[in-house]
mmCIF file of C-alpha atoms in Angstrom:
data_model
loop_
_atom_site.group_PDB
_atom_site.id
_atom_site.type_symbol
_atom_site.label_atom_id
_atom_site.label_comp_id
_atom_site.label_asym_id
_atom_site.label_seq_id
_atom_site.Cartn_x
_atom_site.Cartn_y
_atom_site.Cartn_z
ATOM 1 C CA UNK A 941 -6.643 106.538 24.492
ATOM 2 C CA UNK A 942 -7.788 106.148 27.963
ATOM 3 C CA UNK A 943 -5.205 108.525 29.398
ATOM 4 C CA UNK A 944 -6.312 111.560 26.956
ATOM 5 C CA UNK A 945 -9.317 112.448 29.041
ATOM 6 C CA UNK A 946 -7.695 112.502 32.502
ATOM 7 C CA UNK A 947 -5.050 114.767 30.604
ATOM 8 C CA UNK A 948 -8.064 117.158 29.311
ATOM 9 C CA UNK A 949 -9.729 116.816 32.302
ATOM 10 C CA UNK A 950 -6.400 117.661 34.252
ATOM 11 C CA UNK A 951 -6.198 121.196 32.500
ATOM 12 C CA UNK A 952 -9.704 122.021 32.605
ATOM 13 C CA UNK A 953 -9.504 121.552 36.190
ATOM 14 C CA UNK A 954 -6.435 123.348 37.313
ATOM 15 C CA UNK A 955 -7.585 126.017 38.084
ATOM 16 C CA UNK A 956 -10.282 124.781 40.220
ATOM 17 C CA UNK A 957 -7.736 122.818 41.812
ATOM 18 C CA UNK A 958 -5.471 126.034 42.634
ATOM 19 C CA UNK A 959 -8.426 127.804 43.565
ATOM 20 C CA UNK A 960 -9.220 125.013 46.208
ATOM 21 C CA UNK A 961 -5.851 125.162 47.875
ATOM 22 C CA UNK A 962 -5.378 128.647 48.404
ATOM 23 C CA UNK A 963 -8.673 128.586 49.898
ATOM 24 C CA UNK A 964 -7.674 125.730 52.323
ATOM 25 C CA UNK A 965 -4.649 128.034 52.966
ATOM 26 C CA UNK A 966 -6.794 131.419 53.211
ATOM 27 C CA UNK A 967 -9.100 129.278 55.695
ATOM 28 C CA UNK A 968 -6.699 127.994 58.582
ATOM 29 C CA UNK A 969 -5.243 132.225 58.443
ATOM 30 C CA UNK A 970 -8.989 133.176 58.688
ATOM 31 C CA UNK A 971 -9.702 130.615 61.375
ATOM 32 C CA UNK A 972 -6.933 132.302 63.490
ATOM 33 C CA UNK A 973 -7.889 135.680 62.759
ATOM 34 C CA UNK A 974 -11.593 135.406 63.465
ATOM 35 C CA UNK A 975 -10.346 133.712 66.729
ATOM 36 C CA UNK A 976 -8.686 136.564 67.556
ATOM 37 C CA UNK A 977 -11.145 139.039 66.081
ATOM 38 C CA UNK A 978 -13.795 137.688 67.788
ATOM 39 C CA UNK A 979 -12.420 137.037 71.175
ATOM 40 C CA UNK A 980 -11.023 141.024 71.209
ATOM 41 C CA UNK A 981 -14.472 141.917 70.653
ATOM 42 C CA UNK A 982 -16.182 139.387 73.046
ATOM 43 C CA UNK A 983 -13.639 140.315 75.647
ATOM 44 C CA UNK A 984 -14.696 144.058 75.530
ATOM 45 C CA UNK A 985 -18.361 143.219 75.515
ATOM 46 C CA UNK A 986 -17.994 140.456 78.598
ATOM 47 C CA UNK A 987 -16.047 143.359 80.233
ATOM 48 C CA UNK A 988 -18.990 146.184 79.993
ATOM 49 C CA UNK A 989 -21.573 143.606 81.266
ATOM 50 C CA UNK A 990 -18.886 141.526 83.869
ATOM 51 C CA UNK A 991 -18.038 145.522 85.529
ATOM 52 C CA UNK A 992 -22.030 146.467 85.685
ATOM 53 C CA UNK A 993 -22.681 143.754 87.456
ATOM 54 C CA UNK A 994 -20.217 143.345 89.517
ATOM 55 C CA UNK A 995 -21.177 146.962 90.032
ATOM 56 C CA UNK A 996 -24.243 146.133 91.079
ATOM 57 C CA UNK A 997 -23.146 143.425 93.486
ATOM 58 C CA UNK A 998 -20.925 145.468 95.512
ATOM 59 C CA UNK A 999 -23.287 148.003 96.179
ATOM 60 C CA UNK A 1000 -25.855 146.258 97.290
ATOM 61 C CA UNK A 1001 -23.690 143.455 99.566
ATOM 62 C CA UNK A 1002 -22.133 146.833 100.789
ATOM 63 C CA UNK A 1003 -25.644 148.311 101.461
ATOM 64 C CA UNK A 1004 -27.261 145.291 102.924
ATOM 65 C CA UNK A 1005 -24.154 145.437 105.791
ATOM 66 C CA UNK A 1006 -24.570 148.725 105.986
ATOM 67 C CA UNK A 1007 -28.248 148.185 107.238
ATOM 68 C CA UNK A 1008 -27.849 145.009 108.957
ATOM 69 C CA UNK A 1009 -27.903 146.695 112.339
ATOM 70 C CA UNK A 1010 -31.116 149.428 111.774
ATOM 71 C CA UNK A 1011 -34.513 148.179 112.442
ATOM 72 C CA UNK A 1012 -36.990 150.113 111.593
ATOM 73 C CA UNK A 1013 -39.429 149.098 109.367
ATOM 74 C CA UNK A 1014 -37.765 151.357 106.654
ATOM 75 C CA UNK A 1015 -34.841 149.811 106.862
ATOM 76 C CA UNK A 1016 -36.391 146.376 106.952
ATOM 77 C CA UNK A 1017 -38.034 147.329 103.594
ATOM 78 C CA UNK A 1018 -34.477 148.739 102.078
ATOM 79 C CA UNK A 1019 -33.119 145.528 103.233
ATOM 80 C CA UNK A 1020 -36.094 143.397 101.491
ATOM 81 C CA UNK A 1021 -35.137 145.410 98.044
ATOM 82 C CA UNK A 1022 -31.634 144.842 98.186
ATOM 83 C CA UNK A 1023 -32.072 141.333 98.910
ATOM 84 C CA UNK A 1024 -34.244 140.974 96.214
ATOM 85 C CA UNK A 1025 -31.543 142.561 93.784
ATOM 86 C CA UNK A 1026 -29.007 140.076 94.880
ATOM 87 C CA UNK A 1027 -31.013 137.060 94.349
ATOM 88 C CA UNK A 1028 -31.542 138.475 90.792
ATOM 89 C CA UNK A 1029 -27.515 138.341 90.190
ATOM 90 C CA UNK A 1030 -27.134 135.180 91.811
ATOM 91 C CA UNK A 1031 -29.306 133.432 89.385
ATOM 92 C CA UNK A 1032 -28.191 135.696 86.148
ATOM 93 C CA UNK A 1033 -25.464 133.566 84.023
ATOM 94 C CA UNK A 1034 -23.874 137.091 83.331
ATOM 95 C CA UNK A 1035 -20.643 135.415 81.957
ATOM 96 C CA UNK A 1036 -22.562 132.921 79.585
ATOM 97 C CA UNK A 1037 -23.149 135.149 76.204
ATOM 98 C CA UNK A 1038 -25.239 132.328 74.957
ATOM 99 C CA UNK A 1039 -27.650 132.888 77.583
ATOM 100 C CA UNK A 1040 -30.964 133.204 75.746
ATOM 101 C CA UNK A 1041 -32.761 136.351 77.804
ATOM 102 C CA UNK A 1042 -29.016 138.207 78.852
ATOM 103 C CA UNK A 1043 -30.339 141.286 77.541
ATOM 104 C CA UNK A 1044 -34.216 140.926 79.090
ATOM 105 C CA UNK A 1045 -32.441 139.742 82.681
ATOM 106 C CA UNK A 1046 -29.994 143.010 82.779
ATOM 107 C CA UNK A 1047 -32.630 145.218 82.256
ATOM 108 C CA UNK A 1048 -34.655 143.767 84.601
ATOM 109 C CA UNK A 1049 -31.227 144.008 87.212
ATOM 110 C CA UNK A 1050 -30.855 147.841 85.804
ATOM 111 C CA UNK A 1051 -34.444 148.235 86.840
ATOM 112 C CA UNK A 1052 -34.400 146.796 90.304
ATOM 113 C CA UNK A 1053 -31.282 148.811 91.016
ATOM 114 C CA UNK A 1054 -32.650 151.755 90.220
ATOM 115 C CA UNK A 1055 -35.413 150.692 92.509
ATOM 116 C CA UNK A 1056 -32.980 150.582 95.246
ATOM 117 C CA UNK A 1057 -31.167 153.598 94.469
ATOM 118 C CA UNK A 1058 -34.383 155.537 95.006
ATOM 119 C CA UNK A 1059 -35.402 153.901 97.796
ATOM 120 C CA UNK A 1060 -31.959 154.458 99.251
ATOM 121 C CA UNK A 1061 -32.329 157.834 98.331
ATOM 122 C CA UNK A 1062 -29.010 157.455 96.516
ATOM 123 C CA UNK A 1063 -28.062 159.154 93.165
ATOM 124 C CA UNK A 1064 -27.496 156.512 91.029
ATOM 125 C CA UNK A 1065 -24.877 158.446 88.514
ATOM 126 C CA UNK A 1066 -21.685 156.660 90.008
ATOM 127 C CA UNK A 1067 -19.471 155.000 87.632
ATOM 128 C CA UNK A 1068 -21.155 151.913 86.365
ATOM 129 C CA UNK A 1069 -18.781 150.867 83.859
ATOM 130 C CA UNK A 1070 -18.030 152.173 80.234
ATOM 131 C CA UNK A 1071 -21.049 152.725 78.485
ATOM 132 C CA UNK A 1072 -23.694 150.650 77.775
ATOM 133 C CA UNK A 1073 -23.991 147.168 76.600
ATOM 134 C CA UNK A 1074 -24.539 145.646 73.030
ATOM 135 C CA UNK A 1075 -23.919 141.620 73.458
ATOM 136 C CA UNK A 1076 -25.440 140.378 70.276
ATOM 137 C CA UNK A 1077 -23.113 140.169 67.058
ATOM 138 C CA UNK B 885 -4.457 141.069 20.010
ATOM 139 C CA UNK B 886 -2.336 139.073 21.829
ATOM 140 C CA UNK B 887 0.512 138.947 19.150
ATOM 141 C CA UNK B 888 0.630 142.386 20.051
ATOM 142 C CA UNK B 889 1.109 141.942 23.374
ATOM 143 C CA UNK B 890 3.681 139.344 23.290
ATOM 144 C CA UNK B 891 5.557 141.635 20.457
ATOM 145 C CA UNK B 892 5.400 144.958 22.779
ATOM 146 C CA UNK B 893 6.820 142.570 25.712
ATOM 147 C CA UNK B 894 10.047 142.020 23.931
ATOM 148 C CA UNK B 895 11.466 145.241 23.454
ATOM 149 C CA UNK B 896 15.217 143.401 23.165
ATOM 150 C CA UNK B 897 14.025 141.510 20.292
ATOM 151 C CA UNK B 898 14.311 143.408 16.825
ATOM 152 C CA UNK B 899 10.404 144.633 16.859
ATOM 153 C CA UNK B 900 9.632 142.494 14.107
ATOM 154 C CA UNK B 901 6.105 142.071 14.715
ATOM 155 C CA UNK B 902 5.427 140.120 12.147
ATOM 156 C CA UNK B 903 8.670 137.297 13.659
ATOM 157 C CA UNK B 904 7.717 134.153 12.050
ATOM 158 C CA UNK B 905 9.992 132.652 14.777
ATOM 159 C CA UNK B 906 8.098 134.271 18.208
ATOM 160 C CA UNK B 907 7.157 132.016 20.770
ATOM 161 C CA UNK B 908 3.561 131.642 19.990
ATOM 162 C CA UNK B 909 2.887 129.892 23.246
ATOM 163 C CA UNK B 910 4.397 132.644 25.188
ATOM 164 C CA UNK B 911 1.357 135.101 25.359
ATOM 165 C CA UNK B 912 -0.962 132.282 26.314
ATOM 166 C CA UNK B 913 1.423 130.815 29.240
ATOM 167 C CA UNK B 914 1.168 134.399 30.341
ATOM 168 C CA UNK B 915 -2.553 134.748 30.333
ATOM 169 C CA UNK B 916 -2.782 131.226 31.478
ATOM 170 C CA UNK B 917 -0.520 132.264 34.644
ATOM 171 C CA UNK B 918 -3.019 135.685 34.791
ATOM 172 C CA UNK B 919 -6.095 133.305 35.204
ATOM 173 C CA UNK B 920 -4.350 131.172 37.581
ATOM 174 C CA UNK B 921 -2.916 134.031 39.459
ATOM 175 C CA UNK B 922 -6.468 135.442 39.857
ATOM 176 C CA UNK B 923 -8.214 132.037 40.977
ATOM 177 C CA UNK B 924 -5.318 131.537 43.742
ATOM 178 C CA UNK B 925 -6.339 135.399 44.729
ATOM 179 C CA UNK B 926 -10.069 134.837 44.790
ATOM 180 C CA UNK B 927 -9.187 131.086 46.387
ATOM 181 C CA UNK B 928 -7.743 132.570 49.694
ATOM 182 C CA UNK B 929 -9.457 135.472 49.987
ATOM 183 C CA UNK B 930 -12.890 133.351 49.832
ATOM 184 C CA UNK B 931 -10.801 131.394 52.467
ATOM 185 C CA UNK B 932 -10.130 133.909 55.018
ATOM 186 C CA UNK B 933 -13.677 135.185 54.694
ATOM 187 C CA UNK B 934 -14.802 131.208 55.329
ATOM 188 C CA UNK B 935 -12.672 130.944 57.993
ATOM 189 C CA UNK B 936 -13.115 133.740 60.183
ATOM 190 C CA UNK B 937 -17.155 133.452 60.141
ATOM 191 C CA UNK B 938 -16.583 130.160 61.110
ATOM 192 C CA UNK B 939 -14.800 130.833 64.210
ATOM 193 C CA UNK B 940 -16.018 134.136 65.172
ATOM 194 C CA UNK B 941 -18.820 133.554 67.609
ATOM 195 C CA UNK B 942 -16.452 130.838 69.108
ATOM 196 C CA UNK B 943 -13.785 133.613 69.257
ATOM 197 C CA UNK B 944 -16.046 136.026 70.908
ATOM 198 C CA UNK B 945 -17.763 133.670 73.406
ATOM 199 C CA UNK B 946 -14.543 132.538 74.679
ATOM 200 C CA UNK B 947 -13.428 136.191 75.203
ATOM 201 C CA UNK B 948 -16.750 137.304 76.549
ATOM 202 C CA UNK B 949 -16.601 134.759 79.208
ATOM 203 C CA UNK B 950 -13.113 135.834 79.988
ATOM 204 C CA UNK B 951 -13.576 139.783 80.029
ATOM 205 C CA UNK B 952 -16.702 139.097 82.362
ATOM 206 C CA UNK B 953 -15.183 136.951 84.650
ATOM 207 C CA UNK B 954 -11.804 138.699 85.280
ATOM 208 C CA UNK B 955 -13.402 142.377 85.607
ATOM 209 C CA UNK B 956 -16.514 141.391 87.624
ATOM 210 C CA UNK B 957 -14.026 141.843 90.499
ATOM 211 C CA UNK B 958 -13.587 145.660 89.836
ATOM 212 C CA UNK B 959 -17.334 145.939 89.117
ATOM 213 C CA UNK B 960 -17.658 144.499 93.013
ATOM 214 C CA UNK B 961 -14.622 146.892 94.176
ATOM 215 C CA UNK B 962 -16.647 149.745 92.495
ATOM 216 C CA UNK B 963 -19.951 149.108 93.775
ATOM 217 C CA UNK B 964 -18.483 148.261 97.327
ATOM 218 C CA UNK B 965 -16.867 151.951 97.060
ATOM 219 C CA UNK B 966 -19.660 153.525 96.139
ATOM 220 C CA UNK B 967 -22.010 152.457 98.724
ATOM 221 C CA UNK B 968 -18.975 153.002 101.493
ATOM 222 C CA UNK B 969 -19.290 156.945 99.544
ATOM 223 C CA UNK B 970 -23.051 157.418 99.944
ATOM 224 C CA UNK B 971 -23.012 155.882 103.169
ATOM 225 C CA UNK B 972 -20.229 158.639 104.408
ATOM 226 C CA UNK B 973 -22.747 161.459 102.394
ATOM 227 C CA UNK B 974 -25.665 160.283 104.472
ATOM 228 C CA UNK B 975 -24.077 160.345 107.416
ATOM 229 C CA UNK B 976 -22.140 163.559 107.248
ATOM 230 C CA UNK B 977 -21.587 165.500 103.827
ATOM 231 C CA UNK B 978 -18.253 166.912 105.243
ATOM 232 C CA UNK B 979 -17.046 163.259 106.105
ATOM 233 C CA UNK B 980 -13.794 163.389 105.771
ATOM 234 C CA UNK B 981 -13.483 159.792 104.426
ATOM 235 C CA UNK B 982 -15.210 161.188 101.093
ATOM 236 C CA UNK B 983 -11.878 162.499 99.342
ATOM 237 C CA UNK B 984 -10.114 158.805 100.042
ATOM 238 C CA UNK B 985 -12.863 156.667 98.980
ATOM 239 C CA UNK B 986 -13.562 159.041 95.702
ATOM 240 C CA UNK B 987 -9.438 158.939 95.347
ATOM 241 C CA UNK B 988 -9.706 154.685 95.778
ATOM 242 C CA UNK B 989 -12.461 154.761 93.182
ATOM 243 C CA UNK B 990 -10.860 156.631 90.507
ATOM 244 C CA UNK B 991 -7.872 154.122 91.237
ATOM 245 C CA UNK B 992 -10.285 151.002 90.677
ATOM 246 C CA UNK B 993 -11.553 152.383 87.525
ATOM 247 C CA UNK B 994 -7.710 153.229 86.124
ATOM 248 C CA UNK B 995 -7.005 149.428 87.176
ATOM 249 C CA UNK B 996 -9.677 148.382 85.538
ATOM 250 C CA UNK B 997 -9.286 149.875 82.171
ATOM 251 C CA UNK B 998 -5.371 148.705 82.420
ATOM 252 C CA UNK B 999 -6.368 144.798 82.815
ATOM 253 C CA UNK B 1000 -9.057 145.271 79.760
ATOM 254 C CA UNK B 1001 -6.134 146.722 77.688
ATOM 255 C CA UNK B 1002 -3.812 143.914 78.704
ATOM 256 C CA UNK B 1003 -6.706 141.298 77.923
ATOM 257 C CA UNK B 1004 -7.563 143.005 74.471
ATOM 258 C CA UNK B 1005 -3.654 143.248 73.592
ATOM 259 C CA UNK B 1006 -2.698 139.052 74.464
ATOM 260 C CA UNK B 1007 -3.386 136.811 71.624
ATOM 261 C CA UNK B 1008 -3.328 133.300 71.977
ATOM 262 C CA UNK B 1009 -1.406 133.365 69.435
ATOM 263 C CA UNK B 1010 2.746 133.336 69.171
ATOM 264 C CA UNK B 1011 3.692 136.645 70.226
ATOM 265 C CA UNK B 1012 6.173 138.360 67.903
ATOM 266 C CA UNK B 1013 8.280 139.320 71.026
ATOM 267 C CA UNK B 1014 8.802 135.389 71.907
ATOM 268 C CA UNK B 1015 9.560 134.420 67.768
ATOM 269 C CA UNK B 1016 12.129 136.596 68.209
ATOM 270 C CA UNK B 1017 13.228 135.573 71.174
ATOM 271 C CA UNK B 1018 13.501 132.240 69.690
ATOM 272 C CA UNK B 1019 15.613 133.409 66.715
ATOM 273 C CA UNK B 1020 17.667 135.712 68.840
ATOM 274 C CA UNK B 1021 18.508 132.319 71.021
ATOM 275 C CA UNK B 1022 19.740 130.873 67.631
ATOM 276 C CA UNK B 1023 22.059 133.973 67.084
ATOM 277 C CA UNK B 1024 20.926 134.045 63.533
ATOM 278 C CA UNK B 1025 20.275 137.985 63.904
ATOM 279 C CA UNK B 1026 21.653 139.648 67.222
ATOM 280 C CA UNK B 1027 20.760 143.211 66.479
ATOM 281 C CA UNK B 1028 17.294 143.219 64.724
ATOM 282 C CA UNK B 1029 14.394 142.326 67.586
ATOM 283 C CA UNK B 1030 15.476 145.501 69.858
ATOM 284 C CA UNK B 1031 13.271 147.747 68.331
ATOM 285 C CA UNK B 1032 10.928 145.210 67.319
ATOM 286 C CA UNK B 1033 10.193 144.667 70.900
ATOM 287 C CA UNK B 1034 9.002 148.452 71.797
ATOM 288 C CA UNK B 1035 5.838 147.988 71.104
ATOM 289 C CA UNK B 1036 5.089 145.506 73.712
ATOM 290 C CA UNK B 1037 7.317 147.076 76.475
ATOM 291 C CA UNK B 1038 5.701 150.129 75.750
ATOM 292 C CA UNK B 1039 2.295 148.311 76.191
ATOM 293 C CA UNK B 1040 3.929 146.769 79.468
ATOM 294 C CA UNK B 1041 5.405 150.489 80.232
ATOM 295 C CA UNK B 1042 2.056 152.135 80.093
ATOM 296 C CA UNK B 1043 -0.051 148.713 82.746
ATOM 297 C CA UNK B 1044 3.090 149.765 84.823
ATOM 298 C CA UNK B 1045 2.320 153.245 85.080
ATOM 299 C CA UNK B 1046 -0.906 153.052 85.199
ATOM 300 C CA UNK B 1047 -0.271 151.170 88.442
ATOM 301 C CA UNK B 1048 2.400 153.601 89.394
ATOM 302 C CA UNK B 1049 -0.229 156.037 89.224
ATOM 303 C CA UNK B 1050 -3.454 154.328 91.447
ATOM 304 C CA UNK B 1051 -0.397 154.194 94.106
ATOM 305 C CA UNK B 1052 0.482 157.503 94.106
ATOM 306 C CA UNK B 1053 -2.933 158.960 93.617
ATOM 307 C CA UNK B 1054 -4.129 157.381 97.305
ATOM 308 C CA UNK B 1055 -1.369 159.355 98.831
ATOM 309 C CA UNK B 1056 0.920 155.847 99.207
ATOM 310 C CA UNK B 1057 4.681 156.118 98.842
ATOM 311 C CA UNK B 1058 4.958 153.061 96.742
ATOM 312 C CA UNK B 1059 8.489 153.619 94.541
ATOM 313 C CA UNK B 1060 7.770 153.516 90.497
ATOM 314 C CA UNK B 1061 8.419 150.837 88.301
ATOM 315 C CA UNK B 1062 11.749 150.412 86.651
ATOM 316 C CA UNK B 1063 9.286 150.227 83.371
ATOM 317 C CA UNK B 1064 9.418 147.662 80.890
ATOM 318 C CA UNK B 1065 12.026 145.630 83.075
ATOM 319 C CA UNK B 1066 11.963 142.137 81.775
ATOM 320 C CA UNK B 1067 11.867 140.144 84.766
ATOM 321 C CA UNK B 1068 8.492 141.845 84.943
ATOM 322 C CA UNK B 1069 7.313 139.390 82.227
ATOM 323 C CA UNK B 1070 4.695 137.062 83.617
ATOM 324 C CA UNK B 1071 3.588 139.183 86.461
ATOM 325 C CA UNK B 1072 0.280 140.980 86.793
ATOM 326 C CA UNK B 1073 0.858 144.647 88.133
ATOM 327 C CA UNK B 1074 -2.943 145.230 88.015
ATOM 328 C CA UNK B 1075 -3.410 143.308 89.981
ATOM 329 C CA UNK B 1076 -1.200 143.938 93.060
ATOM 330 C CA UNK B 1077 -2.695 146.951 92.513
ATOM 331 C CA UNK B 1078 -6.070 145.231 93.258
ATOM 332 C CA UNK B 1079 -5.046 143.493 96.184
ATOM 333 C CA UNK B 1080 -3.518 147.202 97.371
ATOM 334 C CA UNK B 1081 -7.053 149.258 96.944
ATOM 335 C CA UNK B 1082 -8.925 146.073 98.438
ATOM 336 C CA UNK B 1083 -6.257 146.612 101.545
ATOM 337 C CA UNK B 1084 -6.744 150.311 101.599
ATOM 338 C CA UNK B 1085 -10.544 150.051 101.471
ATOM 339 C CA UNK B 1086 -10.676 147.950 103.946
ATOM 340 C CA UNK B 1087 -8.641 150.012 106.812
ATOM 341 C CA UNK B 1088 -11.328 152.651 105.647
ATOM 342 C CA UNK B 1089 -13.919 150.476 107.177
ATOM 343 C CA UNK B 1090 -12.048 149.499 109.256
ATOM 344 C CA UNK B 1091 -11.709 153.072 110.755
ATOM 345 C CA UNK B 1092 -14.988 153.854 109.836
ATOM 346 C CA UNK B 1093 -15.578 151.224 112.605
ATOM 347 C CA UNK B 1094 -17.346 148.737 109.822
ATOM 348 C CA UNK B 1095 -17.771 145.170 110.079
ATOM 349 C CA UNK B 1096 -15.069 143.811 107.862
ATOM 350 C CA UNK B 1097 -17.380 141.179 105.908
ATOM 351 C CA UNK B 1098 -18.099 143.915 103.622
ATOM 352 C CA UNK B 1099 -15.311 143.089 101.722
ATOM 353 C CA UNK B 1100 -15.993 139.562 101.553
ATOM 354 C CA UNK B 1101 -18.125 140.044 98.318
ATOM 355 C CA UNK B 1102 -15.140 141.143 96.638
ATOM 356 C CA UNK B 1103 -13.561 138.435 94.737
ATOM 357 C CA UNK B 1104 -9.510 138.002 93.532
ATOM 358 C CA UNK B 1105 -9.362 139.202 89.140
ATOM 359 C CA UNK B 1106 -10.028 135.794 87.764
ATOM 360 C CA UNK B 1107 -11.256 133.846 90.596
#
């Protein structure tokens, strides 16, 4: 008599009980295809924001050599700017997409360099990598 | 109705539908297996769906962090060409350094978007090409993974060319790639190609009678 409700209780519960293993099975494949998913997608997004940046850097490093002999007080002021822009990068965790204020900090970096574009009296329509930037999910 | 069922689902018996002897407990083993079936289904697909938003973010933070860092190098290769191009412009629009420099860029950018595809295309995953690999090792089936392989060599084929193609573009006389040669496995075309516009930038400012820090901001892919 004691066995009968286990029994019951067996068949009522089957199908939970296949239901629960193919979803431990369905998991560990979705586990490695959100890895994957996710990291194709983060890879292309770190990409857009790594290339603007680096962008950024190079043409202002560049720039700042450029100038490093001229001394008027132009050039002194150019020099300021780019300076300025540099010390922006160096603190901006571009590579960390959990960085709180990524998208705040690039625009004020977009901003600045267009700053110094002007001031270089450079266009600034040069490649800056592919399209714009969307980092959030 | 499900009498019916069971009676239409034996055509080889005589069609009696009305068989005192038919296996009653034949039409509910096969609805039982239906429900079951359908549970399993709904099991794993709730599964996958668990699964992948569990890992996603982690997926795409680890890629982020690795598209950013490895391509931040072109970014600085870019940027450093550009301002070597509207330094030339200033100084003399008919500089005759312009063509190279625009010629280098264009390379930088093709290099570039080669590296991203590689990067997008390797899971960390087993690749198919090395499974096969494996089971071509154990001689089970010598003829199969030949064709299975194209895709990948084709994927290496077109990095190669790519690379072919930033060489010949800057005028060098770099020979082409036997393509999809398979002691090219492992290497990283891009970027040798990298390290060859960094060299060819800097004999430009070199020439252009530069100081040769300029390039220091440029960093080594990956570094």
């Amino acid at each position: 008599m004691n066995r009968s409700p286990d029994l019951f209780d067996a068949i009522v519960m089957a199908e939970e009980r296949y239901h629960g293993e193919a979803y431990q099975e369905g998991y560990a494949e979705g586990s490695s295809l959100g890895l994957t998913e996710g990291r194709r997608y983060g890879v292309s997004q770190g990409a857009n924001v790594g290339s603007e940046i680096g962008c950024y850097q190079g043409f202002a490093f560049t720039w700042k050599c450029l100038l490093s002999e001229c001394t008027t007080e132009k050039d002194s002021k150019k020099r300021r700017m780019l300076d300025s822009l540099l010390g922006m990068m160096q603190k901006f965790p571009y590579a960390d997409p959990t960085y709180a204020q990524l998208h705040e900090d690039l625009d004020r970096i977009r901003g600045k360099f267009k700053q110094v574009c002007s001031l270089l009296s450079v266009q600034p329509n040069f490649r800056v990598g592919p399209g714009g930037s969307a980092l959030s999910f | 109705m499900s009498w019916l069922r069971a009676a239409c689902a034996r055509p080889g018996q005589d069609g009696d539908v009305f068989d005192d002897e038919a296996d009653e407990t034949l039409p509910a083993q096969r609805e039982w297996k239906n429900r079951v079936e359908r549970r399993v289904r709904e099991g794993y697909r709730d599964g996958v769906d668990a699964g992948k938003a569990a890992v996603l973010q982690q997926g795409f933070n680890q890629g982020y962090k690795e598209g950013a860092e490895v391509v931040v190098s072109y970014g600085q290769l870019r940027g450093t060409l550009s301002a070597l191009l509207s330094w030339c412009g200033h100084q003399d629009s008919g500089s005759p350094w312009i063509e190279p420099l625009s010629d280098l860029l264009d390379a930088v950018g093709q290099c570039e978007q080669s590296t991203l595809q590689r990067l997008t295309a390797v899971t960390p995953q087993p690749h198919v090409a090395d499974l096969l690999d494996s089971i071509q090792d154990m001689d089970l089936c010598p003829s199969a993974p030949a064709r299975e392989k194209s895709e990948e060599e084709s994927l290496e084929r077109s990095g190669a060319d790519l690379n072919t193609d930033c060489r010949q573009e800057a005028g060098s006389s770099g020979g082409p790639h036997s393509p999809g040669h398979r002691t090219q496995r492992g290497t990283c075309p891009a970027e040798l190609s990298f390290s060859w516009i960094v060299e060819q930038t800097a004999s430009i400012v070199e020439q252009l009678g530069l100081s040769s820090d300029i390039l220091q901001n440029v960093e080594r892919p990956g570094n």
